Amino acid sequence: KDVIPPLEQLMVEKEGYLQKAKIADGGKKLRKNWSSSWIVLSSRKLEFYKESKQQALSNAKSGHKPESVDLCGAHIEWANEKSSRKNVFQITTVSGNEFLLQSDIDFIILDWFHAIKNAIDRLPRD
Ligand code: I3P
């Protein structure tokens, strides 16, 4: 039977691969572990998929959920001092989760930074 996707999935603003490292969960520091992630930005959230887009789509059909980040009240800032890598920014959520995102390619990371910043700025803070 047909499954109607939630509205937010119809309003994807940007998607693509970045390097991702989650460095805190609920304010608790985590060991940094970079990995490639397929990232989907919609109006009020970011979703991180561990797999390729194709794999993510077929997993979604079986009820598998990506890590989802609520952008309401979140902060975004450049964080090059937090890594030996170039082009790193950090997203901090109200719930105290911290993510570093990175790409070696300058225009890719700039596009992502501005897309996420614009999404946050359009949202209410709580
Ligand atoms: C970390 C790993 C990360 C590195 C981090 C290291 O070691 O090499 O890639 O972050 O540096 O601690 P391990 O795998 O043993 O945990 P960057 O690549 O962002 O520099 P850090 O501790 O200075 O954050």
PDB file of C-alpha atoms and ligand atoms in Angstrom, residues 31-32 34 82-85, ligand 1:
ATOM      1  CA  ARG A  31      35.185  10.606  22.155  1.00  0.00           C
ATOM      2  CA  LYS A  32      35.526  12.206  18.756  1.00  0.00           C
ATOM      3  CA  TRP A  34      34.756  11.175  12.396  1.00  0.00           C
ATOM      4  CA  LYS A  82      38.340  22.047  17.688  1.00  0.00           C
ATOM      5  CA  SER A  83      40.044  20.001  14.998  1.00  0.00           C
ATOM      6  CA  SER A  84      43.249  19.563  13.060  1.00  0.00           C
ATOM      7  CA  ARG A  85      41.013  19.478   9.960  1.00  0.00           C
TER       8      ARG A  85
HETATM    9  C1  I3P B   1      41.232  11.244  17.682  1.00  0.00           C
HETATM   10  C2  I3P B   1      41.173  11.163  16.154  1.00  0.00           C
HETATM   11  C3  I3P B   1      40.454  12.364  15.605  1.00  0.00           C
HETATM   12  C4  I3P B   1      41.118  13.654  16.083  1.00  0.00           C
HETATM   13  C5  I3P B   1      41.172  13.705  17.605  1.00  0.00           C
HETATM   14  C6  I3P B   1      41.887  12.516  18.178  1.00  0.00           C
HETATM   15  O1  I3P B   1      41.980  10.143  18.155  1.00  0.00           O
HETATM   16  O2  I3P B   1      42.467  11.128  15.635  1.00  0.00           O
HETATM   17  O3  I3P B   1      40.463  12.299  14.181  1.00  0.00           O
HETATM   18  O4  I3P B   1      40.322  14.725  15.661  1.00  0.00           O
HETATM   19  O5  I3P B   1      41.847  14.889  17.976  1.00  0.00           O
HETATM   20  O6  I3P B   1      41.827  12.541  19.587  1.00  0.00           O
HETATM   21  P1  I3P B   1      41.280   8.719  18.544  1.00  0.00           P
HETATM   22  O7  I3P B   1      40.791   8.114  17.259  1.00  0.00           O
HETATM   23  O8  I3P B   1      42.384   7.969  19.176  1.00  0.00           O
HETATM   24  O9  I3P B   1      40.152   9.046  19.482  1.00  0.00           O
HETATM   25  P2  I3P B   1      40.610  15.665  14.391  1.00  0.00           P
HETATM   26  O10 I3P B   1      40.712  14.773  13.199  1.00  0.00           O
HETATM   27  O11 I3P B   1      39.362  16.545  14.348  1.00  0.00           O
HETATM   28  O12 I3P B   1      41.833  16.471  14.677  1.00  0.00           O
HETATM   29  P3  I3P B   1      41.473  15.813  19.212  1.00  0.00           P
HETATM   30  O13 I3P B   1      41.570  14.956  20.434  1.00  0.00           O
HETATM   31  O14 I3P B   1      42.478  16.900  19.161  1.00  0.00           O
HETATM   32  O15 I3P B   1      40.078  16.314  19.008  1.00  0.00           O
END
